[in-house]
Structure formats: C-alpha cells, structure tokens
PDB file of C-alpha atoms in Angstrom:
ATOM      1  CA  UNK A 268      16.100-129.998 227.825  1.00 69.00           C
ATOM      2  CA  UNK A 269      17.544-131.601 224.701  1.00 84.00           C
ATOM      3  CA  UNK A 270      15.454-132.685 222.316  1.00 88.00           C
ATOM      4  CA  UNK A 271      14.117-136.039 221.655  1.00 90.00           C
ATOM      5  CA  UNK A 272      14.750-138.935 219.015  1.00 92.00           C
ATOM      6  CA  UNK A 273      11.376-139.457 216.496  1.00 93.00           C
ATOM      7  CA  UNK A 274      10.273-143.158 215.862  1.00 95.00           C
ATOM      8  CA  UNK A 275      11.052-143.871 211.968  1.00 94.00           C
ATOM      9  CA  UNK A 276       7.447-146.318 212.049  1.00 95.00           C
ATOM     10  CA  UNK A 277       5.861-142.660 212.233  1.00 96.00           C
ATOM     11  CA  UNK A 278       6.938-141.472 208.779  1.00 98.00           C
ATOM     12  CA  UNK A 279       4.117-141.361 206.037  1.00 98.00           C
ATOM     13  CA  UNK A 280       4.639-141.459 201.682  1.00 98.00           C
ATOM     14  CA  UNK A 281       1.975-141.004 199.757  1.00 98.00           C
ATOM     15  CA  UNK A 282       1.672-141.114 195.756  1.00 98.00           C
ATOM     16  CA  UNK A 283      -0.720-138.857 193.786  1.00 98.00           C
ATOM     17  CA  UNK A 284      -3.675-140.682 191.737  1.00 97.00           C
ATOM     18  CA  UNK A 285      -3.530-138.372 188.610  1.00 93.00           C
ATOM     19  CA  UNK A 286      -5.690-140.206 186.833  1.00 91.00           C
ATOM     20  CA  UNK A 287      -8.657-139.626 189.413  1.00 91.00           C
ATOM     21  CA  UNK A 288     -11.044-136.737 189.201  1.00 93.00           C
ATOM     22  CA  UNK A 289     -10.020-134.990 191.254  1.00 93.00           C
ATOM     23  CA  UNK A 290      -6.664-136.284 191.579  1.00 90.00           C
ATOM     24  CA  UNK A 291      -5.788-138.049 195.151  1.00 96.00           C
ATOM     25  CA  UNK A 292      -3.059-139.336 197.777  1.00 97.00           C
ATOM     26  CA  UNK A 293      -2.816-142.602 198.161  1.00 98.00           C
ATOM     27  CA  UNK A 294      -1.384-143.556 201.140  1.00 98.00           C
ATOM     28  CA  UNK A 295       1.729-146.467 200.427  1.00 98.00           C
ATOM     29  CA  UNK A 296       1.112-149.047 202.769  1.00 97.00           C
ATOM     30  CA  UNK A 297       3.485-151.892 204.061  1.00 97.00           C
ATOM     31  CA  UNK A 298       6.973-149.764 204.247  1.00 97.00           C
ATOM     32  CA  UNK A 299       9.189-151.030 206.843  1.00 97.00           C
ATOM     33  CA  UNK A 300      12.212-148.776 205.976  1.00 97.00           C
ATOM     34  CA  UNK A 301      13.468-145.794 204.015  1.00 97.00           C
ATOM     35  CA  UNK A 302      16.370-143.940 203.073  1.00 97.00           C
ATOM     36  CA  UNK A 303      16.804-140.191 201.958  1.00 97.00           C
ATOM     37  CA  UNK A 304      19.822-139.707 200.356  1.00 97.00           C
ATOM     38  CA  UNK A 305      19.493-135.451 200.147  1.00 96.00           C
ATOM     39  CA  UNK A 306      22.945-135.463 197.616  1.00 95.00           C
ATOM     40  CA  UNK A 307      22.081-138.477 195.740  1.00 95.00           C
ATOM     41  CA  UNK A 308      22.652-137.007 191.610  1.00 94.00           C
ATOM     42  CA  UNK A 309      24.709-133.812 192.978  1.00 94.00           C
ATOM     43  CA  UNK A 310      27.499-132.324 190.395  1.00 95.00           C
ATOM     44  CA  UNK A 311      30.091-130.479 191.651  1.00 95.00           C
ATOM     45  CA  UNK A 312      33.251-128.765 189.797  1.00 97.00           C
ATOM     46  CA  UNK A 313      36.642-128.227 190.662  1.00 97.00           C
ATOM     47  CA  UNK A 314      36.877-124.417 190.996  1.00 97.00           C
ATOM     48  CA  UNK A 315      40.565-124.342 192.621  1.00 97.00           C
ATOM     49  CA  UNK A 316      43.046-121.978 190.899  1.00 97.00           C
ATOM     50  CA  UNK A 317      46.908-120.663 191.664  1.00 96.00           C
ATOM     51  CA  UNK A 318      45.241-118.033 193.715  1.00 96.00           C
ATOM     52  CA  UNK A 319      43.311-120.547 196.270  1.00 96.00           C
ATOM     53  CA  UNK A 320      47.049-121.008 197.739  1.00 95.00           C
ATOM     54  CA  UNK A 321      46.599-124.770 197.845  1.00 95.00           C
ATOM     55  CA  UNK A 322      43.148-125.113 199.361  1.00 97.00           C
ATOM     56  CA  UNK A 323      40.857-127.184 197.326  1.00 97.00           C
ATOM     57  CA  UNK A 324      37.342-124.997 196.026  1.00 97.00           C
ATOM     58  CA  UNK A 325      34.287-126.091 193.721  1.00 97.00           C
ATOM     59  CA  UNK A 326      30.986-124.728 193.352  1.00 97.00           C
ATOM     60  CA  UNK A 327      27.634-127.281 193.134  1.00 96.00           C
ATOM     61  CA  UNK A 328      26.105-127.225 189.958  1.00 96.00           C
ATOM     62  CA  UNK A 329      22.956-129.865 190.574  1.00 95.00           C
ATOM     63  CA  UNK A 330      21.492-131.083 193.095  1.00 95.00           C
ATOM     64  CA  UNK A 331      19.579-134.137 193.372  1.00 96.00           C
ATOM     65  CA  UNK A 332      18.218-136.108 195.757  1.00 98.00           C
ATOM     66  CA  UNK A 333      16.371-140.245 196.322  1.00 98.00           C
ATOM     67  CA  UNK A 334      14.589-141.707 198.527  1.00 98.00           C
ATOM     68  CA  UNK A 335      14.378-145.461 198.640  1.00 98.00           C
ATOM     69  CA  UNK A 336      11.329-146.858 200.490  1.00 98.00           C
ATOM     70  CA  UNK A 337      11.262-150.707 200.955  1.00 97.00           C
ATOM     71  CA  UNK A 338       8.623-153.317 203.243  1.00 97.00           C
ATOM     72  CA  UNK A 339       6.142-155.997 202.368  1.00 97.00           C
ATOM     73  CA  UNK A 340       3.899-156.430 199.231  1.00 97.00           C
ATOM     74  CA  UNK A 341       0.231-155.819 200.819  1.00 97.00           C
ATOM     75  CA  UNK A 342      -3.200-157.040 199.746  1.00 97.00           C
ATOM     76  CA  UNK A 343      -6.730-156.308 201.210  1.00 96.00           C
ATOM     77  CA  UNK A 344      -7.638-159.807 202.579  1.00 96.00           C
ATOM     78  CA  UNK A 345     -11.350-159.605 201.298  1.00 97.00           C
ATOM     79  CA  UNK A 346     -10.632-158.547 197.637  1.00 97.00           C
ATOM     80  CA  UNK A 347      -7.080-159.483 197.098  1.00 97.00           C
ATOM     81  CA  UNK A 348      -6.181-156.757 195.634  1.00 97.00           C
ATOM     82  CA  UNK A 349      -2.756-154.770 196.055  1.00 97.00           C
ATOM     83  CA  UNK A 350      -2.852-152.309 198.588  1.00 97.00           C
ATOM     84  CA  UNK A 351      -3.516-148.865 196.494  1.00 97.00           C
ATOM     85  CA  UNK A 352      -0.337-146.912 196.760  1.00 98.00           C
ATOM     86  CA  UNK A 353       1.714-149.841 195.334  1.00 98.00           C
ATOM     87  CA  UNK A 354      -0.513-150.709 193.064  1.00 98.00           C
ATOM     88  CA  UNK A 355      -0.329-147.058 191.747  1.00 98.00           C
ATOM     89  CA  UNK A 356       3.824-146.754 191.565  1.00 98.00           C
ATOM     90  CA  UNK A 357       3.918-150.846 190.131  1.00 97.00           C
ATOM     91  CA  UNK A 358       1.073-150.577 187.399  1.00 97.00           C
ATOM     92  CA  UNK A 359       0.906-146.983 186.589  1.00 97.00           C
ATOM     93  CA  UNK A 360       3.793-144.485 187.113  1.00 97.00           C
ATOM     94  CA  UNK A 361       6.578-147.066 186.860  1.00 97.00           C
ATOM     95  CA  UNK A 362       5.156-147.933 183.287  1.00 97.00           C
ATOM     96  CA  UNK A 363       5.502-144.554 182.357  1.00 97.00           C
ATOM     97  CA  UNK A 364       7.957-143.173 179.605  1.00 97.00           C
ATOM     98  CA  UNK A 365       9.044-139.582 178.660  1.00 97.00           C
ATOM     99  CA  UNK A 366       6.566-137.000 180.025  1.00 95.00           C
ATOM    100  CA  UNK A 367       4.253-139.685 181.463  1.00 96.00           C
ATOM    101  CA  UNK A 368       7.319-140.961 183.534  1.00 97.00           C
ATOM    102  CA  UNK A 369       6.882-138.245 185.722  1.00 97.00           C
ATOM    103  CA  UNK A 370       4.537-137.861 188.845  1.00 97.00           C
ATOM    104  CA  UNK A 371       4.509-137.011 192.607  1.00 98.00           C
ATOM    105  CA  UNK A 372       5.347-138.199 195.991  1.00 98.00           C
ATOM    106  CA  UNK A 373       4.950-136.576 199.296  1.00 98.00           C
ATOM    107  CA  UNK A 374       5.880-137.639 202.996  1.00 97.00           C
ATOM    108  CA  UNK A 375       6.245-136.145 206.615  1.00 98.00           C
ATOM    109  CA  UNK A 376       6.445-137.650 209.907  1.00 97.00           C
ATOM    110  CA  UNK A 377       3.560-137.393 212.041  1.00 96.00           C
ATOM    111  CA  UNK A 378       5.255-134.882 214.205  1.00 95.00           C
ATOM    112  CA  UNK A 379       5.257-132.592 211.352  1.00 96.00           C
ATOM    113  CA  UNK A 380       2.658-129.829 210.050  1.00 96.00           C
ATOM    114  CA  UNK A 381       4.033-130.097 206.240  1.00 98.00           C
ATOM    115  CA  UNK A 382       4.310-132.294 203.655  1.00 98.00           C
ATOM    116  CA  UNK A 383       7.294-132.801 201.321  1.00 98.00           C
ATOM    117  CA  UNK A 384       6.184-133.411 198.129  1.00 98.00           C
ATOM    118  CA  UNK A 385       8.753-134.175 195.116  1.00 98.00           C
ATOM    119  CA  UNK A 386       8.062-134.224 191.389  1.00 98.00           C
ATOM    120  CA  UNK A 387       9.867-137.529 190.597  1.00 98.00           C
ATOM    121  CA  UNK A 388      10.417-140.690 188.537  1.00 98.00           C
ATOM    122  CA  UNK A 389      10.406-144.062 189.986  1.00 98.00           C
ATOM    123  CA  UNK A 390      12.516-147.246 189.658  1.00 97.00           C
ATOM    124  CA  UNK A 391      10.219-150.458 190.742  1.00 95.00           C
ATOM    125  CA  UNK A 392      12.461-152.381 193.106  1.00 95.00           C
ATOM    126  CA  UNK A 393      12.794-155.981 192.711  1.00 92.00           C
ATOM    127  CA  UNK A 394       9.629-158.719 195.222  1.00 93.00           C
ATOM    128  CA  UNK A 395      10.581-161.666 196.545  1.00 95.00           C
ATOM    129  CA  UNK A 396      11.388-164.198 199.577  1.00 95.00           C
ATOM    130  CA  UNK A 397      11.998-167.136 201.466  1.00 95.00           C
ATOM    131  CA  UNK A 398       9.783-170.356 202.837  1.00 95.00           C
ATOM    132  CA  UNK A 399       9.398-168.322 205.916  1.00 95.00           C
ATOM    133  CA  UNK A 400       8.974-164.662 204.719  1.00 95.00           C
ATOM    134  CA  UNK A 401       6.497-162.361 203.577  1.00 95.00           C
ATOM    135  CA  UNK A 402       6.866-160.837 199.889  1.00 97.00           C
ATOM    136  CA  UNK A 403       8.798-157.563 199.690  1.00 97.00           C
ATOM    137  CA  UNK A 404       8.052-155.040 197.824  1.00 98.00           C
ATOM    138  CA  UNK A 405      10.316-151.856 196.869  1.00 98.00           C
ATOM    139  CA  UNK A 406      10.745-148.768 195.076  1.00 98.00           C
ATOM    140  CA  UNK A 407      13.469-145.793 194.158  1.00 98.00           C
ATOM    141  CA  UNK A 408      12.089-142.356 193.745  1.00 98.00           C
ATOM    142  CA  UNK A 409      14.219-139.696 192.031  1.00 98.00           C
ATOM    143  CA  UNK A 410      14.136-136.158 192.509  1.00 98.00           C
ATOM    144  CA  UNK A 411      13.028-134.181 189.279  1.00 97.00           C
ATOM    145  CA  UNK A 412      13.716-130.249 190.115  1.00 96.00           C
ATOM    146  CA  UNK A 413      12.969-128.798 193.896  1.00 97.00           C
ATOM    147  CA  UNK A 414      11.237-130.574 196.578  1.00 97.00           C
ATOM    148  CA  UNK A 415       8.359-127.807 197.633  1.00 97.00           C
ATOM    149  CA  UNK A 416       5.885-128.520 200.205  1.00 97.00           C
ATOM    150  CA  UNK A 417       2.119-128.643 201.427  1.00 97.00           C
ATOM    151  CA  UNK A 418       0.543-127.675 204.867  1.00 97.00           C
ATOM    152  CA  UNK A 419      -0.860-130.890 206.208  1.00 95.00           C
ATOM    153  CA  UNK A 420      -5.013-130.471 205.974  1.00 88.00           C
ATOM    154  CA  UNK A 421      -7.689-133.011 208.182  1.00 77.00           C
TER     155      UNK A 421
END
C-alpha cells in the first residue's frame, strides 16, 4: 500500500520561554503556512580539477537551513492580549542582539513522536491588511548550528 499524504494544518512550532522558571514551550498560535528551506545559507566550493576529466565536483562546506512560518496576528478575546508564542518571538527574542539574539524553536507534525528543535535567530516579518482581512503576522527563523531533537512527552 503506498503511503499517504499528511495534512500541513497538523504541523506544530513552538518557542522556548527562557525567561520562565523553569523555562517553557509556548505553543505559536495563528500559522496558516510554512516553509522549510533545508539548504537555505549552504556554501559549497568548486573542487573540479584536470583530473575530474570534465565532470564538475565541490564539496559542502555549511549548511544552513530557515523556516518561514506566516498566518494571522492572534489575541485572547477576554484580555486582549497577543497570543503567547508571538508575543514571545515579537517582544522578546526578536529584540535580541549578540548572544541574547539567540534562542530556540521546535516543531513536528502530529503524526510524529519527535520534536525538531533548532537553536536559531529570528527576523520579525512585516503585519498588515486590507478592509476585509485579518492582520498577519510573520516570522523567519534561521538555523544557528545542527537541528537535534526531543521525544515528544504528554
């Protein structure tokens, strides 16, 4: 039997709360689409000599990797306030600069049994809209060093 297509409305990304004790995922509400780019910041050079008899070579020397995750700019309806998770990348890591610029991300679909979680910086992406839409809301996460990976736990 040959396997089955996932739904991409199942994926989960979560940011960690460093500055709670102990630190916590927040879940990042409101995403209506993503992109993983896995070779997003890779450097590759030319490694062809006389003796590759005209077939081009090269070795990779970095990898990199982004994912962009993009939706609607949510609020809790009693208090107003931003949803958490974008709260957390908008007023906290994306005001960070040098070592402070750094912090983690995680997501899995729900088929999956393990998170991948991503030391990264983050790019706010740019909020807006029309008469008839709802306020977006973005963000660009860059891979800082290798993505490892958690079990997921109840």
């Amino acid at each position: 039997m040959a396997g089955r297509p996932i739904d991409a409305r199942g994926w989960q990304f979560e940011v960690e709360d460093i500055d709670a004790t102990p630190a916590k995922w927040l879940p990042i509400s409101g995403i209506t689409t993503f992109t993983h780019n896995p070779g997003e910041n890779e450097e590759t050079i030319d490694t062809t000599a006389f003796d590759s008899d005209g077939q081009y070579e090269q070795d990779v020397m970095q990898r990199g990797a982004t994912l962009e995750i993009e939706g609607q700019y949510r609020i809790d309806k009693t208090t107003k306030a931003q949803d958490p998770g974008q709260a957390y990348i908008d007023h906290v890591w994306a005001q960070g600069l040098g070592i402070d610029s750094r912090n983690r991300v995680r997501w899995r679909h729900n088929t999956q049994v393990a998170w991948v979680v991503w030391d990264a910086t983050v790019t706010p992406g740019e909020q807006g809209g029309g008469t008839n839409d709802k306020t977006s809301w973005s963000a660009s996460i860059t891979r800082c060093g290798p993505a490892t990976s958690e079990a997921v736990t109840p």
